Amino acid sequence: MITDYCERLIVQEVAPRDGLQIEPKWVETADKIALIDQLSLAGFSRIEAGSFVSPKAIPALRDGDEVFRGIQRQPGVIYVALIPNLKGAQRALDAGADELNLVMSASQTHNLANMRMRREQSLSGFGDVVALARGTSLSLNGTVATTFGCPFEGVIDEDSVLHIVDAYLELGMQGITLADTTGMANPRQVYRLVQRVLTRVAPAQLTLHFHNTRGLGLSNVLAAYEAGARRFDASLGGLGGCPFAPGASGNICTEDLVNMCEEMGIQTGIDLPHLLQMSRSLPALLGHEMPGQVAKAGRNSDLHPAPENLLF
Ligand code: COA
Ligand code: ZN
């Protein structure tokens, strides 16, 4: 049963990062900046605006420096940069990111495929990132990728996830993200793990990052919400995916999530009509249809004229 509808849900928009990183078509820097600037006006408090990773690994986001320098920052919006290592952290700091999102996988195999490092190497590099951030205004968030399952290893032991969460907390991260990289999570599993993690971190520190690869994205949101989570990543249009995880597909779709929240009376502070308008412009930008549903179906309140000649 859904217990507490009235508590606000925070949506972090990740289309400029998770969304664009897997797109085969090059998106011009100016178009990326325009996308982020529009998102900044839609009511988000947090936007993951890009990543500072190897340009060979993710060519689509190789212009992160210019993007961060070019965006029009809105007061109250935190602009987050994903980073894998110290070099990325330095680039993000120089480009003016507000928060670094440090990423490693619970799965050793996926960490090797995605980061070309063992988990221990990722963690020890993050020690240097923490040292760099000390004395700056940067906040730090640690993401555990493949938390709920790995496309190479299958089931991930919950204790190994908690071990990374503890390591992140010891390093001094203010936020933790549990990421379901290829949509392998199910609601029961999500509920249980979120409850366990919330014995270590406050709800305001925890983000859930779901992909809708197997159609369970919004079910997992509700399970996490029930367990006390209040912050979620989502991507405009349902774009997204990790190029180093076979079978990866889009994040949960922001406008579908916001629509669900509105219908349920859960506040997000996000302007849904603005979001729908933006989402409907994505096929022209990217050259394909979006997986999101509400942009196609319309909102419940978008009524149709009744057919003529009805027999009453
Ligand atoms: N930004 C830009 N360039 C970077 C970089 C960064 N954060 N980190 C490393 N590089 C460069 C190095 O300078 C070096 O350049 P050179 O060949 O011109 O000398 C080159 O990349 C190789 O460096 P190395 O440290 O050996 O990296 P690697 O090839 O072993 O790759 C990562 C390691 C982590 C940099 C790479 O795997 C990566 O960027 N992964 C992220 C993937 C991702 O974003 N996945 C989706 C999001 S989770
Ligand atoms: Zn993702």
mmCIF file of C-alpha atoms and ligand atoms in Angstrom:
data_model
loop_
_atom_site.group_PDB
_atom_site.id
_atom_site.type_symbol
_atom_site.label_atom_id
_atom_site.label_comp_id
_atom_site.label_asym_id
_atom_site.label_seq_id
_atom_site.Cartn_x
_atom_site.Cartn_y
_atom_site.Cartn_z
ATOM 1 C CA MET A 1 0.000 0.000 0.000
ATOM 2 C CA ILE A 2 1.227 3.495 -0.805
ATOM 3 C CA THR A 3 1.537 5.126 2.580
ATOM 4 C CA ASP A 4 2.522 8.761 2.288
ATOM 5 C CA TYR A 5 1.466 10.527 -0.901
ATOM 6 C CA CYS A 6 2.125 14.020 0.216
ATOM 7 C CA GLU A 7 5.892 13.929 0.530
ATOM 8 C CA ARG A 8 7.599 15.642 -2.363
ATOM 9 C CA LEU A 9 9.623 13.590 -4.821
ATOM 10 C CA ILE A 10 12.831 15.077 -6.234
ATOM 11 C CA VAL A 11 13.591 14.319 -9.866
ATOM 12 C CA GLN A 12 17.141 14.683 -11.143
ATOM 13 C CA GLU A 13 17.108 15.034 -14.932
ATOM 14 C CA VAL A 14 19.819 12.934 -16.596
ATOM 15 C CA ALA A 15 19.017 13.180 -20.334
ATOM 16 C CA PRO A 16 22.025 15.396 -21.111
ATOM 17 C CA ARG A 17 24.311 12.693 -19.660
ATOM 18 C CA ASP A 18 22.785 9.196 -19.550
ATOM 19 C CA GLY A 19 20.429 10.128 -22.389
ATOM 20 C CA LEU A 20 22.917 11.471 -24.884
ATOM 21 C CA GLN A 21 25.886 9.202 -24.059
ATOM 22 C CA ILE A 22 24.438 6.301 -26.071
ATOM 23 C CA GLU A 23 22.990 8.245 -29.021
ATOM 24 C CA PRO A 24 24.710 7.358 -32.307
ATOM 25 C CA LYS A 25 23.968 10.772 -33.817
ATOM 26 C CA TRP A 26 26.292 13.619 -32.827
ATOM 27 C CA VAL A 27 24.401 16.359 -31.024
ATOM 28 C CA GLU A 28 25.969 19.766 -31.564
ATOM 29 C CA THR A 29 27.333 21.531 -28.494
ATOM 30 C CA ALA A 30 24.872 24.417 -29.028
ATOM 31 C CA ASP A 31 21.957 21.940 -29.079
ATOM 32 C CA LYS A 32 23.160 20.308 -25.862
ATOM 33 C CA ILE A 33 23.379 23.737 -24.229
ATOM 34 C CA ALA A 34 19.889 24.656 -25.490
ATOM 35 C CA LEU A 35 18.504 21.369 -24.106
ATOM 36 C CA ILE A 36 20.011 22.000 -20.670
ATOM 37 C CA ASP A 37 18.885 25.629 -20.672
ATOM 38 C CA GLN A 38 15.311 24.544 -21.406
ATOM 39 C CA LEU A 39 15.487 21.881 -18.673
ATOM 40 C CA SER A 40 16.735 24.557 -16.262
ATOM 41 C CA LEU A 41 13.440 26.423 -16.812
ATOM 42 C CA ALA A 42 11.243 23.370 -16.207
ATOM 43 C CA GLY A 43 11.544 23.298 -12.413
ATOM 44 C CA PHE A 44 14.317 20.763 -11.818
ATOM 45 C CA SER A 45 16.554 21.319 -8.807
ATOM 46 C CA ARG A 46 19.206 18.952 -10.147
ATOM 47 C CA ILE A 47 20.396 18.287 -13.716
ATOM 48 C CA GLU A 48 23.178 15.882 -14.664
ATOM 49 C CA ALA A 49 24.506 18.020 -17.491
ATOM 50 C CA GLY A 50 27.299 15.810 -18.823
ATOM 51 C CA SER A 51 30.247 13.613 -18.040
ATOM 52 C CA PHE A 52 34.006 14.074 -18.020
ATOM 53 C CA VAL A 53 35.177 10.658 -19.123
ATOM 54 C CA SER A 54 37.559 9.482 -21.813
ATOM 55 C CA PRO A 55 36.453 10.911 -25.189
ATOM 56 C CA LYS A 56 37.378 7.542 -26.671
ATOM 57 C CA ALA A 57 34.982 5.762 -24.300
ATOM 58 C CA ILE A 58 32.049 8.170 -24.834
ATOM 59 C CA PRO A 59 32.617 10.303 -27.945
ATOM 60 C CA ALA A 60 29.067 11.700 -27.748
ATOM 61 C CA LEU A 61 29.943 13.706 -24.612
ATOM 62 C CA ARG A 62 33.458 14.775 -25.496
ATOM 63 C CA ASP A 63 32.420 18.445 -25.417
ATOM 64 C CA GLY A 64 31.481 18.444 -21.707
ATOM 65 C CA ASP A 65 33.854 21.322 -20.971
ATOM 66 C CA GLU A 66 32.207 23.630 -23.528
ATOM 67 C CA VAL A 67 28.737 22.519 -22.500
ATOM 68 C CA PHE A 68 29.272 23.354 -18.826
ATOM 69 C CA ARG A 69 30.828 26.685 -19.714
ATOM 70 C CA GLY A 70 28.036 27.534 -22.164
ATOM 71 C CA ILE A 71 24.912 26.842 -20.116
ATOM 72 C CA GLN A 72 22.867 29.567 -18.519
ATOM 73 C CA ARG A 73 22.760 28.629 -14.872
ATOM 74 C CA GLN A 74 19.497 29.131 -13.049
ATOM 75 C CA PRO A 75 19.613 29.857 -9.326
ATOM 76 C CA GLY A 76 18.601 26.847 -7.250
ATOM 77 C CA VAL A 77 19.650 24.308 -9.896
ATOM 78 C CA ILE A 78 22.585 22.022 -9.105
ATOM 79 C CA TYR A 79 24.518 21.057 -12.236
ATOM 80 C CA VAL A 80 26.066 17.616 -11.808
ATOM 81 C CA ALA A 81 28.936 16.027 -13.753
ATOM 82 C CA LEU A 82 29.609 12.295 -13.901
ATOM 83 C CA ILE A 83 33.287 11.420 -13.490
ATOM 84 C CA PRO A 84 35.261 8.152 -13.437
ATOM 85 C CA ASN A 85 38.643 9.366 -12.162
ATOM 86 C CA LEU A 86 40.802 12.266 -11.004
ATOM 87 C CA LYS A 87 41.307 13.616 -14.506
ATOM 88 C CA GLY A 88 37.543 13.834 -14.961
ATOM 89 C CA ALA A 89 37.177 15.527 -11.576
ATOM 90 C CA GLN A 90 39.754 18.169 -12.498
ATOM 91 C CA ARG A 91 38.051 18.845 -15.837
ATOM 92 C CA ALA A 92 34.642 19.114 -14.145
ATOM 93 C CA LEU A 93 36.001 21.476 -11.511
ATOM 94 C CA ASP A 94 37.603 23.672 -14.183
ATOM 95 C CA ALA A 95 34.364 23.726 -16.205
ATOM 96 C CA GLY A 96 32.312 24.850 -13.182
ATOM 97 C CA ALA A 97 30.304 21.773 -12.188
ATOM 98 C CA ASP A 98 28.525 22.077 -8.822
ATOM 99 C CA GLU A 99 28.597 18.390 -7.965
ATOM 100 C CA LEU A 100 30.651 15.370 -9.018
ATOM 101 C CA ASN A 101 28.932 12.045 -9.486
ATOM 102 C CA LEU A 102 31.603 9.375 -8.980
ATOM 103 C CA VAL A 103 30.689 6.042 -10.538
ATOM 104 C CA MET A 104 31.803 2.470 -10.062
ATOM 105 C CA SER A 105 30.005 -0.830 -10.405
ATOM 106 C CA ALA A 106 29.126 -3.404 -7.801
ATOM 107 C CA SER A 107 29.984 -5.962 -10.486
ATOM 108 C CA GLN A 108 33.717 -6.446 -11.016
ATOM 109 C CA THR A 109 33.109 -7.461 -14.642
ATOM 110 C CA HIS A 110 31.007 -4.410 -15.482
ATOM 111 C CA ASN A 111 33.503 -2.130 -13.760
ATOM 112 C CA LEU A 112 36.250 -3.606 -15.939
ATOM 113 C CA ALA A 113 34.119 -3.232 -19.088
ATOM 114 C CA ASN A 114 32.938 0.304 -18.280
ATOM 115 C CA MET A 115 35.874 1.823 -16.421
ATOM 116 C CA ARG A 116 38.733 -0.463 -17.456
ATOM 117 C CA MET A 117 39.584 -0.745 -13.766
ATOM 118 C CA ARG A 118 39.026 -3.182 -10.949
ATOM 119 C CA ARG A 119 36.662 -1.981 -8.228
ATOM 120 C CA GLU A 120 39.565 -1.480 -5.814
ATOM 121 C CA GLN A 121 41.296 0.787 -8.363
ATOM 122 C CA SER A 122 38.131 2.863 -8.795
ATOM 123 C CA LEU A 123 37.846 3.334 -5.032
ATOM 124 C CA SER A 124 41.465 4.228 -4.522
ATOM 125 C CA GLY A 125 41.237 6.811 -7.353
ATOM 126 C CA PHE A 126 38.168 8.287 -5.645
ATOM 127 C CA GLY A 127 40.353 9.027 -2.611
ATOM 128 C CA ASP A 128 42.307 11.436 -4.832
ATOM 129 C CA VAL A 129 39.042 12.981 -6.097
ATOM 130 C CA VAL A 130 37.936 13.623 -2.510
ATOM 131 C CA ALA A 131 41.279 15.281 -1.797
ATOM 132 C CA LEU A 132 40.858 17.491 -4.887
ATOM 133 C CA ALA A 133 37.317 18.506 -3.873
ATOM 134 C CA ARG A 134 38.357 19.415 -0.311
ATOM 135 C CA GLY A 135 38.397 23.178 0.126
ATOM 136 C CA THR A 136 36.229 23.736 -2.988
ATOM 137 C CA SER A 137 32.443 24.164 -3.066
ATOM 138 C CA LEU A 138 32.009 20.880 -4.980
ATOM 139 C CA SER A 139 29.634 18.349 -3.450
ATOM 140 C CA LEU A 140 30.200 14.645 -4.067
ATOM 141 C CA ASN A 141 27.798 11.833 -4.887
ATOM 142 C CA GLY A 142 28.812 8.186 -5.217
ATOM 143 C CA THR A 143 26.943 5.915 -7.628
ATOM 144 C CA VAL A 144 26.889 2.133 -7.375
ATOM 145 C CA ALA A 145 26.194 0.899 -10.921
ATOM 146 C CA THR A 146 24.716 -2.602 -11.496
ATOM 147 C CA THR A 147 23.333 -2.531 -7.927
ATOM 148 C CA PHE A 148 20.357 -4.705 -8.779
ATOM 149 C CA GLY A 149 21.933 -7.029 -11.343
ATOM 150 C CA CYS A 150 24.700 -7.213 -13.937
ATOM 151 C CA PRO A 151 24.364 -8.240 -17.595
ATOM 152 C CA PHE A 152 27.640 -10.225 -17.271
ATOM 153 C CA GLU A 153 27.496 -11.620 -13.713
ATOM 154 C CA GLY A 154 23.747 -11.795 -13.088
ATOM 155 C CA VAL A 155 22.725 -11.564 -9.434
ATOM 156 C CA ILE A 156 24.678 -9.052 -7.334
ATOM 157 C CA ASP A 157 25.195 -9.798 -3.679
ATOM 158 C CA GLU A 158 23.488 -7.078 -1.571
ATOM 159 C CA ASP A 159 26.348 -7.054 0.907
ATOM 160 C CA SER A 160 28.807 -6.117 -1.841
ATOM 161 C CA VAL A 161 26.587 -3.127 -2.668
ATOM 162 C CA LEU A 162 26.469 -2.122 1.000
ATOM 163 C CA HIS A 163 30.243 -2.483 1.174
ATOM 164 C CA ILE A 164 30.633 0.127 -1.600
ATOM 165 C CA VAL A 165 28.021 2.385 0.028
ATOM 166 C CA ASP A 166 30.038 2.220 3.277
ATOM 167 C CA ALA A 167 33.269 2.941 1.400
ATOM 168 C CA TYR A 168 31.647 5.985 -0.236
ATOM 169 C CA LEU A 169 30.414 7.235 3.138
ATOM 170 C CA GLU A 170 33.849 6.756 4.682
ATOM 171 C CA LEU A 171 35.301 8.804 1.831
ATOM 172 C CA GLY A 172 32.882 11.578 2.811
ATOM 173 C CA MET A 173 30.359 11.509 -0.049
ATOM 174 C CA GLN A 174 27.250 13.559 0.691
ATOM 175 C CA GLY A 175 25.022 11.524 -1.619
ATOM 176 C CA ILE A 176 24.630 7.911 -2.719
ATOM 177 C CA THR A 177 22.950 6.617 -5.894
ATOM 178 C CA LEU A 178 21.864 3.034 -6.388
ATOM 179 C CA ALA A 179 21.758 2.441 -10.141
ATOM 180 C CA ASP A 180 19.946 -0.310 -12.004
ATOM 181 C CA THR A 181 22.135 -0.035 -15.093
ATOM 182 C CA THR A 182 20.257 -2.485 -17.325
ATOM 183 C CA GLY A 183 16.812 -2.618 -15.734
ATOM 184 C CA MET A 184 17.209 -5.886 -13.822
ATOM 185 C CA ALA A 185 15.640 -4.690 -10.554
ATOM 186 C CA ASN A 186 12.249 -5.820 -9.311
ATOM 187 C CA PRO A 187 10.049 -3.983 -6.782
ATOM 188 C CA ARG A 188 10.475 -6.467 -3.919
ATOM 189 C CA GLN A 189 14.266 -6.373 -4.259
ATOM 190 C CA VAL A 190 14.207 -2.569 -4.473
ATOM 191 C CA TYR A 191 12.068 -2.234 -1.349
ATOM 192 C CA ARG A 192 14.374 -4.481 0.665
ATOM 193 C CA LEU A 193 17.647 -2.875 -0.412
ATOM 194 C CA VAL A 194 16.374 0.696 -0.050
ATOM 195 C CA GLN A 195 15.276 -0.123 3.505
ATOM 196 C CA ARG A 196 18.751 -1.471 4.273
ATOM 197 C CA VAL A 197 20.558 1.504 2.733
ATOM 198 C CA LEU A 198 18.306 3.962 4.591
ATOM 199 C CA THR A 199 19.694 2.629 7.858
ATOM 200 C CA ARG A 200 23.003 4.155 6.704
ATOM 201 C CA VAL A 201 21.975 7.350 4.850
ATOM 202 C CA ALA A 202 19.115 9.858 5.178
ATOM 203 C CA PRO A 203 16.386 9.893 2.486
ATOM 204 C CA ALA A 204 17.611 13.312 1.325
ATOM 205 C CA GLN A 205 21.005 11.763 0.504
ATOM 206 C CA LEU A 206 19.772 8.774 -1.490
ATOM 207 C CA THR A 207 18.962 8.660 -5.224
ATOM 208 C CA LEU A 208 17.524 5.731 -7.147
ATOM 209 C CA HIS A 209 18.480 5.404 -10.799
ATOM 210 C CA PHE A 210 16.260 3.035 -12.746
ATOM 211 C CA HIS A 211 16.242 1.961 -16.376
ATOM 212 C CA ASN A 212 13.019 0.728 -17.939
ATOM 213 C CA THR A 213 14.723 -2.047 -19.911
ATOM 214 C CA ARG A 214 12.258 -4.681 -18.706
ATOM 215 C CA GLY A 215 9.253 -2.432 -18.169
ATOM 216 C CA LEU A 216 9.585 -2.286 -14.379
ATOM 217 C CA GLY A 217 10.920 1.256 -14.046
ATOM 218 C CA LEU A 218 7.941 3.026 -12.487
ATOM 219 C CA SER A 219 7.004 -0.024 -10.396
ATOM 220 C CA ASN A 220 10.492 0.159 -8.935
ATOM 221 C CA VAL A 221 10.056 3.877 -8.237
ATOM 222 C CA LEU A 222 6.924 3.164 -6.228
ATOM 223 C CA ALA A 223 8.605 0.355 -4.306
ATOM 224 C CA ALA A 224 11.533 2.631 -3.473
ATOM 225 C CA TYR A 225 9.151 5.458 -2.498
ATOM 226 C CA GLU A 226 7.286 3.060 -0.218
ATOM 227 C CA ALA A 227 10.584 2.124 1.417
ATOM 228 C CA GLY A 228 11.344 5.808 2.064
ATOM 229 C CA ALA A 229 13.349 6.966 -0.997
ATOM 230 C CA ARG A 230 12.458 10.452 -2.247
ATOM 231 C CA ARG A 231 14.969 11.232 -4.997
ATOM 232 C CA PHE A 232 15.015 9.683 -8.469
ATOM 233 C CA ASP A 233 16.956 10.041 -11.701
ATOM 234 C CA ALA A 234 14.904 10.170 -14.894
ATOM 235 C CA SER A 235 15.532 11.081 -18.509
ATOM 236 C CA LEU A 236 13.468 13.231 -20.864
ATOM 237 C CA GLY A 237 11.746 11.054 -23.464
ATOM 238 C CA GLY A 238 13.089 7.921 -21.745
ATOM 239 C CA LEU A 239 16.483 8.287 -23.434
ATOM 240 C CA GLY A 240 19.548 6.633 -21.983
ATOM 241 C CA GLY A 241 21.755 3.621 -21.481
ATOM 242 C CA CYS A 242 25.306 2.520 -20.790
ATOM 243 C CA PRO A 243 27.242 1.680 -23.989
ATOM 244 C CA PHE A 244 29.358 -0.810 -22.001
ATOM 245 C CA ALA A 245 26.403 -2.893 -20.784
ATOM 246 C CA PRO A 246 24.927 -5.238 -23.419
ATOM 247 C CA GLY A 247 21.199 -4.772 -23.895
ATOM 248 C CA ALA A 248 21.101 -1.437 -22.086
ATOM 249 C CA SER A 249 18.166 0.831 -22.878
ATOM 250 C CA GLY A 250 16.553 4.014 -21.634
ATOM 251 C CA ASN A 251 16.168 5.453 -18.169
ATOM 252 C CA ILE A 252 12.730 5.833 -16.705
ATOM 253 C CA CYS A 253 11.085 8.624 -18.655
ATOM 254 C CA THR A 254 10.895 11.953 -16.814
ATOM 255 C CA GLU A 255 7.541 13.063 -18.153
ATOM 256 C CA ASP A 256 6.010 9.634 -17.464
ATOM 257 C CA LEU A 257 7.312 9.797 -13.878
ATOM 258 C CA VAL A 258 6.098 13.371 -13.360
ATOM 259 C CA ASN A 259 2.725 12.480 -14.869
ATOM 260 C CA MET A 260 2.364 9.511 -12.501
ATOM 261 C CA CYS A 261 3.258 11.719 -9.547
ATOM 262 C CA GLU A 262 0.741 14.384 -10.594
ATOM 263 C CA GLU A 263 -2.024 11.804 -10.969
ATOM 264 C CA MET A 264 -1.176 10.441 -7.509
ATOM 265 C CA GLY A 265 -0.921 13.848 -5.832
ATOM 266 C CA ILE A 266 2.838 13.619 -5.228
ATOM 267 C CA GLN A 267 4.518 17.000 -5.774
ATOM 268 C CA THR A 268 7.614 17.298 -7.958
ATOM 269 C CA GLY A 269 7.677 21.030 -8.727
ATOM 270 C CA ILE A 270 8.208 20.227 -12.418
ATOM 271 C CA ASP A 271 6.264 21.864 -15.209
ATOM 272 C CA LEU A 272 4.761 18.898 -17.076
ATOM 273 C CA PRO A 273 3.409 20.777 -20.143
ATOM 274 C CA HIS A 274 6.876 22.318 -20.634
ATOM 275 C CA LEU A 275 8.446 18.882 -20.353
ATOM 276 C CA LEU A 276 6.021 17.343 -22.851
ATOM 277 C CA GLN A 277 6.744 20.083 -25.322
ATOM 278 C CA MET A 278 10.481 19.454 -24.938
ATOM 279 C CA SER A 279 10.117 15.703 -25.236
ATOM 280 C CA ARG A 280 8.106 16.071 -28.437
ATOM 281 C CA SER A 281 10.992 17.961 -30.001
ATOM 282 C CA LEU A 282 13.508 15.136 -29.354
ATOM 283 C CA PRO A 283 12.710 12.966 -32.419
ATOM 284 C CA ALA A 284 13.669 15.883 -34.690
ATOM 285 C CA LEU A 285 16.934 16.358 -32.762
ATOM 286 C CA LEU A 286 17.924 12.690 -32.531
ATOM 287 C CA GLY A 287 16.272 11.127 -35.569
ATOM 288 C CA HIS A 288 14.194 8.458 -33.839
ATOM 289 C CA GLU A 289 11.075 7.959 -31.744
ATOM 290 C CA MET A 290 11.287 8.174 -27.974
ATOM 291 C CA PRO A 291 10.275 5.310 -25.668
ATOM 292 C CA GLY A 292 8.305 7.624 -23.334
ATOM 293 C CA GLN A 293 4.545 7.118 -23.344
ATOM 294 C CA VAL A 294 2.809 10.240 -22.044
ATOM 295 C CA ALA A 295 4.285 12.443 -24.790
ATOM 296 C CA LYS A 296 2.488 10.174 -27.288
ATOM 297 C CA ALA A 297 -0.725 9.481 -25.379
ATOM 298 C CA GLY A 298 -1.153 12.933 -23.830
ATOM 299 C CA ARG A 299 -2.172 13.574 -20.227
ATOM 300 C CA ASN A 300 -5.370 12.177 -18.731
ATOM 301 C CA SER A 301 -6.763 15.698 -18.927
ATOM 302 C CA ASP A 302 -6.154 15.944 -22.696
ATOM 303 C CA LEU A 303 -9.692 14.912 -23.601
ATOM 304 C CA HIS A 304 -10.983 14.077 -27.052
ATOM 305 C CA PRO A 305 -14.270 15.202 -28.599
ATOM 306 C CA ALA A 306 -16.942 12.525 -28.287
ATOM 307 C CA PRO A 307 -17.795 10.777 -31.583
ATOM 308 C CA GLU A 308 -20.750 12.302 -33.414
ATOM 309 C CA ASN A 309 -24.117 10.520 -33.603
ATOM 310 C CA LEU A 310 -23.855 8.806 -30.225
ATOM 311 C CA LEU A 311 -27.068 7.108 -29.116
ATOM 312 C CA PHE A 312 -27.943 8.391 -25.641
HETATM 313 N N1 COA B 1 38.685 12.713 -19.383
HETATM 314 C C1 COA B 1 39.380 12.811 -20.537
HETATM 315 N N2 COA B 1 40.372 11.998 -20.893
HETATM 316 C C2 COA B 1 40.715 11.027 -20.023
HETATM 317 C C3 COA B 1 40.025 10.861 -18.808
HETATM 318 C C4 COA B 1 38.973 11.740 -18.507
HETATM 319 N N3 COA B 1 38.271 11.645 -17.362
HETATM 320 N N4 COA B 1 40.575 9.812 -18.157
HETATM 321 C C5 COA B 1 41.573 9.343 -18.937
HETATM 322 N N5 COA B 1 41.642 10.070 -20.058
HETATM 323 C C6 COA B 1 42.585 9.904 -21.187
HETATM 324 C C7 COA B 1 44.014 9.851 -20.722
HETATM 325 O O1 COA B 1 44.540 11.133 -20.589
HETATM 326 C C8 COA B 1 44.657 9.079 -21.841
HETATM 327 O O2 COA B 1 44.806 9.933 -22.964
HETATM 328 P P1 COA B 1 45.968 9.705 -24.061
HETATM 329 O O3 COA B 1 45.661 8.381 -24.713
HETATM 330 O O4 COA B 1 45.785 10.853 -24.988
HETATM 331 O O5 COA B 1 47.234 9.704 -23.279
HETATM 332 C C9 COA B 1 43.591 8.068 -22.216
HETATM 333 O O6 COA B 1 42.337 8.634 -21.793
HETATM 334 C C10 COA B 1 43.806 6.727 -21.538
HETATM 335 O O7 COA B 1 43.926 6.945 -20.130
HETATM 336 P P2 COA B 1 43.773 5.745 -19.082
HETATM 337 O O8 COA B 1 43.866 6.303 -17.709
HETATM 338 O O9 COA B 1 44.696 4.630 -19.466
HETATM 339 O O10 COA B 1 42.264 5.345 -19.301
HETATM 340 P P3 COA B 1 41.622 4.007 -19.890
HETATM 341 O O11 COA B 1 41.767 3.958 -21.358
HETATM 342 O O12 COA B 1 42.084 2.835 -19.095
HETATM 343 O O13 COA B 1 40.092 4.304 -19.558
HETATM 344 C C11 COA B 1 38.506 5.481 -18.193
HETATM 345 C C12 COA B 1 39.654 4.515 -18.222
HETATM 346 C C13 COA B 1 37.874 5.421 -16.835
HETATM 347 C C14 COA B 1 39.027 6.887 -18.463
HETATM 348 C C15 COA B 1 37.465 5.107 -19.314
HETATM 349 O O14 COA B 1 37.202 3.738 -19.238
HETATM 350 C C16 COA B 1 36.194 5.891 -19.195
HETATM 351 O O15 COA B 1 36.174 7.078 -19.445
HETATM 352 N N6 COA B 1 35.064 5.229 -18.802
HETATM 353 C C17 COA B 1 33.812 5.873 -18.614
HETATM 354 C C18 COA B 1 32.730 5.188 -19.417
HETATM 355 C C19 COA B 1 31.381 5.833 -19.205
HETATM 356 O O16 COA B 1 31.247 7.034 -19.175
HETATM 357 N N7 COA B 1 30.328 4.988 -19.100
HETATM 358 C C20 COA B 1 28.981 5.428 -18.951
HETATM 359 C C21 COA B 1 28.682 6.130 -17.696
HETATM 360 S S1 COA B 1 28.689 5.093 -16.288
HETATM 361 ZN ZN ZN B 2 21.989 4.865 -16.265
#
